[in-house]
Coordinates of N, CA and C in Angstrom, one line a residue:
X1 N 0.8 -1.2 0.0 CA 0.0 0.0 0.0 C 0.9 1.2 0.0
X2 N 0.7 2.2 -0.8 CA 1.0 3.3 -0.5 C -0.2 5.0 -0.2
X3 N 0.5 5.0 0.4 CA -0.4 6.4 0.9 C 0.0 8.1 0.5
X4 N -0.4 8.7 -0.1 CA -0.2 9.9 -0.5 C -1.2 11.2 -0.4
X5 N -1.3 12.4 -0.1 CA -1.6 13.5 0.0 C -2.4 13.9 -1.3
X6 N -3.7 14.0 -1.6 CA -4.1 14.7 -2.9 C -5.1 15.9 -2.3
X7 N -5.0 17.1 -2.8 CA -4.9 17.8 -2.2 C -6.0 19.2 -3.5
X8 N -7.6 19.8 -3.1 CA -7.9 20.4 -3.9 C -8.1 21.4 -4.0
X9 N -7.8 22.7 -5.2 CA -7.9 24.0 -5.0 C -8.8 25.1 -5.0
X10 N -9.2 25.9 -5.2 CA -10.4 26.4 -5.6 C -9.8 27.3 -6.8
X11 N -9.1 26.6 -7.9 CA -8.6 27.5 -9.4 C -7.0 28.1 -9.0
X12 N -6.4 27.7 -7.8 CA -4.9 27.9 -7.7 C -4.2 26.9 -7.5
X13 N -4.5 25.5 -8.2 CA -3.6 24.6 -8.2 C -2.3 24.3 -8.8
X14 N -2.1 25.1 -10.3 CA -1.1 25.2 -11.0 C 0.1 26.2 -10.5
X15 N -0.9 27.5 -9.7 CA 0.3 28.2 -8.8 C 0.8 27.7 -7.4
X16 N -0.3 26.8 -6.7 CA 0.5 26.3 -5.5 C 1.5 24.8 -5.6
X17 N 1.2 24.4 -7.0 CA 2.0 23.6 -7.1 C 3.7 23.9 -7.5
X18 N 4.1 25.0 -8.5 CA 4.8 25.5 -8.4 C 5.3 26.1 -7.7
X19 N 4.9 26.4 -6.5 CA 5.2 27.1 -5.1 C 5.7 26.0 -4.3
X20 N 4.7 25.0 -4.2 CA 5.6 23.6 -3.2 C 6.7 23.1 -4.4
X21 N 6.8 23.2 -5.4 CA 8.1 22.9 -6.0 C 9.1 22.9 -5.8
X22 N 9.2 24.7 -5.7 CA 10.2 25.4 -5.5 C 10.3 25.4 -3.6
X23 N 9.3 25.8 -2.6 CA 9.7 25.3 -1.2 C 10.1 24.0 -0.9
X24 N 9.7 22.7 -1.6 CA 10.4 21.9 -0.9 C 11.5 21.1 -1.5
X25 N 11.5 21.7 -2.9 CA 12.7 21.1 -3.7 C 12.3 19.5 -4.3
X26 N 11.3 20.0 -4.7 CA 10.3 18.5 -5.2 C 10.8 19.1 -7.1
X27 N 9.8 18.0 -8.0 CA 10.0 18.1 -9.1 C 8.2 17.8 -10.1
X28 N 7.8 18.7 -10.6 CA 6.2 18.5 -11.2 C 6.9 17.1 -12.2
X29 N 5.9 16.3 -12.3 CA 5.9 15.5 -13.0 C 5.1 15.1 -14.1
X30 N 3.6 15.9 -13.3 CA 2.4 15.9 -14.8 C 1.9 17.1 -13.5
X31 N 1.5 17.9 -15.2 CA 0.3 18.8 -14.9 C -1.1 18.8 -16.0
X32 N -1.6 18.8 -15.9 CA -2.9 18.6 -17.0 C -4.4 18.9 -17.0
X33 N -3.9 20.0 -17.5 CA -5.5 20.8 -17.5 C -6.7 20.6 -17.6
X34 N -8.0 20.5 -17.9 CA -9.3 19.9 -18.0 C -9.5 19.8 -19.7
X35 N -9.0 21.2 -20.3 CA -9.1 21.5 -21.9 C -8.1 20.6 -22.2
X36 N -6.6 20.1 -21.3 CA -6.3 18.5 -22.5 C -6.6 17.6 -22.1
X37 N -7.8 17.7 -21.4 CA -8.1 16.0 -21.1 C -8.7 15.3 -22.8
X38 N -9.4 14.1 -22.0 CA -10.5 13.8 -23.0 C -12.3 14.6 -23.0
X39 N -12.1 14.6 -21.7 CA -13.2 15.7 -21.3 C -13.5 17.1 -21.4
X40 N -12.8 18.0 -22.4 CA -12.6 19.2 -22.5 C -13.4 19.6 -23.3
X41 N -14.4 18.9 -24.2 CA -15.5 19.6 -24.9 C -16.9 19.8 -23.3
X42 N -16.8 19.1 -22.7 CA -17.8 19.4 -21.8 C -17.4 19.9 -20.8
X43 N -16.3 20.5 -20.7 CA -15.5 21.6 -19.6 C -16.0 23.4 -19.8
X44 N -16.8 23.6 -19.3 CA -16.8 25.1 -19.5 C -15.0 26.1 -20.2
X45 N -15.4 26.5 -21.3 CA -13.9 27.5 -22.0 C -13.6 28.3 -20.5
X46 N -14.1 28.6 -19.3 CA -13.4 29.3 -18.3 C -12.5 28.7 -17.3
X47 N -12.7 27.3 -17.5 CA -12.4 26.4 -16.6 C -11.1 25.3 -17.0
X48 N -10.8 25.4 -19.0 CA -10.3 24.8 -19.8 C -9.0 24.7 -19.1
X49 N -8.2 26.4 -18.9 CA -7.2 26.2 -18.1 C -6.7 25.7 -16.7
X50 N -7.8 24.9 -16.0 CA -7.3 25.1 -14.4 C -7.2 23.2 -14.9
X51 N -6.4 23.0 -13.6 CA -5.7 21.8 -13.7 C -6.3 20.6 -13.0
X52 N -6.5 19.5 -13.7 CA -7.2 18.7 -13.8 C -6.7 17.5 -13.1
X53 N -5.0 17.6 -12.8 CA -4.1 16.4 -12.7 C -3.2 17.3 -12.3
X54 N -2.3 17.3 -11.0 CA -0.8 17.6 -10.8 C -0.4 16.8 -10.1
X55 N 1.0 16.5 -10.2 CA 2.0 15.5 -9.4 C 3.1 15.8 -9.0
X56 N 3.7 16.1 -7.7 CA 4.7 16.5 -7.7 C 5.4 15.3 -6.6
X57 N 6.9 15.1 -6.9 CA 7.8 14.1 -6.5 C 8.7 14.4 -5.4
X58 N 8.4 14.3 -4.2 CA 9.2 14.9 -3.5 C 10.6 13.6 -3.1
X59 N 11.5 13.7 -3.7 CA 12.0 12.3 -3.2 C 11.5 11.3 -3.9
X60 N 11.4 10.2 -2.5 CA 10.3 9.2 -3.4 C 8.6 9.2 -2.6
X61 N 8.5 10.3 -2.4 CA 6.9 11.0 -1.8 C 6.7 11.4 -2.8
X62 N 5.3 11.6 -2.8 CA 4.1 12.2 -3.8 C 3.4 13.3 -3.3
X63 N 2.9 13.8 -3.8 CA 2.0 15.0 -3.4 C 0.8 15.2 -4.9
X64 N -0.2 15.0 -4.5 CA -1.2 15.1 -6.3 C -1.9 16.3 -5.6
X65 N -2.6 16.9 -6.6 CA -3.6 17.8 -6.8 C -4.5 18.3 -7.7
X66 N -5.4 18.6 -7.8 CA -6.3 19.4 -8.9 C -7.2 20.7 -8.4
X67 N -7.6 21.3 -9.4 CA -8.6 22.2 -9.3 C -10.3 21.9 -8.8
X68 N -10.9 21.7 -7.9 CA -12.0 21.3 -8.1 C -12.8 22.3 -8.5
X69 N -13.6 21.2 -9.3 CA -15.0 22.9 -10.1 C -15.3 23.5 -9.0
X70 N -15.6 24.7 -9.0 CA -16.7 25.9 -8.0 C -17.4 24.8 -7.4
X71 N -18.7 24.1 -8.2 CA -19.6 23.7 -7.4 C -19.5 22.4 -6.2
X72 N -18.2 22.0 -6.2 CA -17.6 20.8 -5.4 C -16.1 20.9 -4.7
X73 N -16.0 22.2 -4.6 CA -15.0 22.8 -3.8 C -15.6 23.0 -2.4
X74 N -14.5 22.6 -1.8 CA -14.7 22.8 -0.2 C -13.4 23.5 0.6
X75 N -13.1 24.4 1.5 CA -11.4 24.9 2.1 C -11.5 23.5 2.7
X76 N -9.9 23.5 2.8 CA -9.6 22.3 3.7 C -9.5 22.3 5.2
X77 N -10.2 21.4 5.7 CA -10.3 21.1 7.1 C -10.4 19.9 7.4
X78 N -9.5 19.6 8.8 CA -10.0 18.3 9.5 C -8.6 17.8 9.6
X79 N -7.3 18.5 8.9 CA -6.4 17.7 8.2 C -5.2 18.3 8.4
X80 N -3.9 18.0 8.4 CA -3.0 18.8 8.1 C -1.7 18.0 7.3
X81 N -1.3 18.3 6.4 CA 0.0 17.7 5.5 C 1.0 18.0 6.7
X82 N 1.8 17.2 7.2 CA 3.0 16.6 8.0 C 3.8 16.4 7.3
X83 N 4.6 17.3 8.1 CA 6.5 17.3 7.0 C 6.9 16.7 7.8
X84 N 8.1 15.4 8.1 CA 9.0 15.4 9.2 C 10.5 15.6 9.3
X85 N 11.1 15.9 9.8 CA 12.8 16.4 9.4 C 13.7 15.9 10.2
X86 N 14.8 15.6 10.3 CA 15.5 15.4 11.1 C 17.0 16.0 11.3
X87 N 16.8 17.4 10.5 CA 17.6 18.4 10.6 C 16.7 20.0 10.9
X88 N 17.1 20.8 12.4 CA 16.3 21.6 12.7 C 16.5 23.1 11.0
X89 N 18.0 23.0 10.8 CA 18.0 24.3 9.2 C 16.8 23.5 8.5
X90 N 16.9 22.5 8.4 CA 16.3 22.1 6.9 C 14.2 22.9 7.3
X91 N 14.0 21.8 8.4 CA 12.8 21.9 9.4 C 12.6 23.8 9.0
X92 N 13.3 24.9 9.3 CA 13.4 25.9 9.6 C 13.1 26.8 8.2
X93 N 13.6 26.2 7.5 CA 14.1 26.6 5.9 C 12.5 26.4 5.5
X94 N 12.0 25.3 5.3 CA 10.8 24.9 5.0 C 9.4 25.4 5.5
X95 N 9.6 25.4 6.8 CA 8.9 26.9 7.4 C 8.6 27.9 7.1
X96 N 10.1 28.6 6.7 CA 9.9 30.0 6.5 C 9.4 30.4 5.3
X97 N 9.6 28.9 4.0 CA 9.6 28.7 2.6 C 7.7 29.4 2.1
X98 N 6.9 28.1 3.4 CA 6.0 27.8 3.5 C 4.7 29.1 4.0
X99 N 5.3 29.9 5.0 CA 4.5 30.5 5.6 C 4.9 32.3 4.5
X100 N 5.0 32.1 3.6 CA 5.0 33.6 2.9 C 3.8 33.5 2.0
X101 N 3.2 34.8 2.8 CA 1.8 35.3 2.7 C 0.7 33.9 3.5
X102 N 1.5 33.1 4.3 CA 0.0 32.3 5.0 C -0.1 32.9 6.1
X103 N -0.7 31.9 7.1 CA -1.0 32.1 7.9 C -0.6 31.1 9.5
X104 N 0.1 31.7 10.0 CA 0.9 30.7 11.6 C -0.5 30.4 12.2
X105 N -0.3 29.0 12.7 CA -1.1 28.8 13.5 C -0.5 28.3 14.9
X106 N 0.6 28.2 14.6 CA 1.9 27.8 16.2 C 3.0 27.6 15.8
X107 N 3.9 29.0 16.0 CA 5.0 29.1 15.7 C 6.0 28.2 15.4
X108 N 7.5 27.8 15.3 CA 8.6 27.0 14.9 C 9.1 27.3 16.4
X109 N 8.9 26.4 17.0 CA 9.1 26.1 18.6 C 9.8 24.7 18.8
X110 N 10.5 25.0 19.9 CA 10.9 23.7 21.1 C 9.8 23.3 21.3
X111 N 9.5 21.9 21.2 CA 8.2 21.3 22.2 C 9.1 20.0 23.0
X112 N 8.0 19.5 23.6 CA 8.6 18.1 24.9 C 9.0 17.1 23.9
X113 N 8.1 17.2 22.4 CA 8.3 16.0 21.4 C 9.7 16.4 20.1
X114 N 9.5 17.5 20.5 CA 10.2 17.7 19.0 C 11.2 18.9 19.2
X115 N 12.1 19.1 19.0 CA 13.4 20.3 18.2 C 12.9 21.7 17.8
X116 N 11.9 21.2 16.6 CA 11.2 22.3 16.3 C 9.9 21.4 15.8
X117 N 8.4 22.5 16.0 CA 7.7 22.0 15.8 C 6.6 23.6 15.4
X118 N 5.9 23.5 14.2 CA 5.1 24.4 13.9 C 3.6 23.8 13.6
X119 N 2.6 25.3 13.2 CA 1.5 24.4 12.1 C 1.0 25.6 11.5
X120 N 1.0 25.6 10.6 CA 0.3 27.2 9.5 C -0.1 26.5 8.4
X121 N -1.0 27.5 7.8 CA -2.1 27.3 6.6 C -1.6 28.6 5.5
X122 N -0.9 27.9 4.8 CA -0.2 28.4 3.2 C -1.3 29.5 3.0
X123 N -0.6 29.9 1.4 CA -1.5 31.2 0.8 C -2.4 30.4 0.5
X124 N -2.6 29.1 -0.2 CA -3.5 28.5 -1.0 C -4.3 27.5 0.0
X125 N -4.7 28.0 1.2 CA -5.2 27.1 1.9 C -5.2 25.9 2.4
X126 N -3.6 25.6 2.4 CA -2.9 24.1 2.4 C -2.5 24.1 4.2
X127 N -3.3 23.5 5.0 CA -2.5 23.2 6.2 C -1.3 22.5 6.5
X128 N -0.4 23.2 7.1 CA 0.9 22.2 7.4 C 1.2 22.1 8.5
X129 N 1.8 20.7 9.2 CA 2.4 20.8 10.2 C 4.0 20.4 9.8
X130 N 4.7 21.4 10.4 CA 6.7 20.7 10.6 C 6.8 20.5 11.7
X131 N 7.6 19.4 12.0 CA 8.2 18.6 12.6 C 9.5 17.5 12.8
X132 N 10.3 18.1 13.9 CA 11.8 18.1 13.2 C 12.2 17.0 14.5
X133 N 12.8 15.9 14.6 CA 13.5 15.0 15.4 C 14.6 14.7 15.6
X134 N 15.9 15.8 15.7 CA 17.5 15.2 14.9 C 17.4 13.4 15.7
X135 N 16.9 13.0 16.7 CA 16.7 11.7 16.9 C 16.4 10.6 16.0
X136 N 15.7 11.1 15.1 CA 15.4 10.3 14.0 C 16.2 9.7 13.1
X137 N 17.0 10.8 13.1 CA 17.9 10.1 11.9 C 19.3 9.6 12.7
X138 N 19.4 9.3 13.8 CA 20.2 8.5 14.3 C 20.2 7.3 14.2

């Protein structure tokens, strides 16, 4: 089994994916619009460009996403994408990568569990938690 993150936008998928690209040093692997699917004659012409399919490779992690239509869009809740690190720069880097224009919801702290430990919600409505253990990688 594998388990992976897919994750939906409300029409800013193609820009928050290029944003987690470049913060976490991942690589897009497909992006694909609704106008190239097979489905693009019954896509509204406003909607042709938003993205239908994204994949980004972090490592050997995944991350997918798409645009969901207006009428089946929901913000995200209930949830948070977990980074884990076991270098506090790297932990710190990724943080700071992450939180331009979002929003902290508990700072990059010492906790009883962790080195450093945050949780904020990106520009694009993406919750994150970091979480850094240099124990881990011992």
């Amino acid at each position: 089994m594998h388990l992976n993150p897919y994750l939906f936008f409300n029409g800013q998928c193609e820009s928050a994916f290029k944003f987690y690209e470049k913060c976490l040093g991942g690589k897009i692997t497909a992006m694909m619009t609704y106008g190239e699917s097979p489905m693009a004659e019954q896509t509204p012409p406003e909607w042709r460009n938003k993205i239908l399919h994204a994949h980004l490779m972090l490592g050997d992690q995944e991350l997918m996403g798409a645009d969901a239509p207006p009428e089946m869009f929901e913000a995200a809740q209930g949830f948070y994408v977990s980074l884990h690190f076991t270098n506090p720069s790297e932990a710190e880097h990724i943080f700071n990568a992450l939180e331009e224009n979002g929003t902290i919801r508990m700072a990059l702290q010492e906790t009883f569990w962790a080195s450093r430990f945050a949780m904020l919600v990106d520009q694009f409505g993406t919750p994150w938690m970091i979480n850094c253990d240099p124990r881990e990688g011992e």
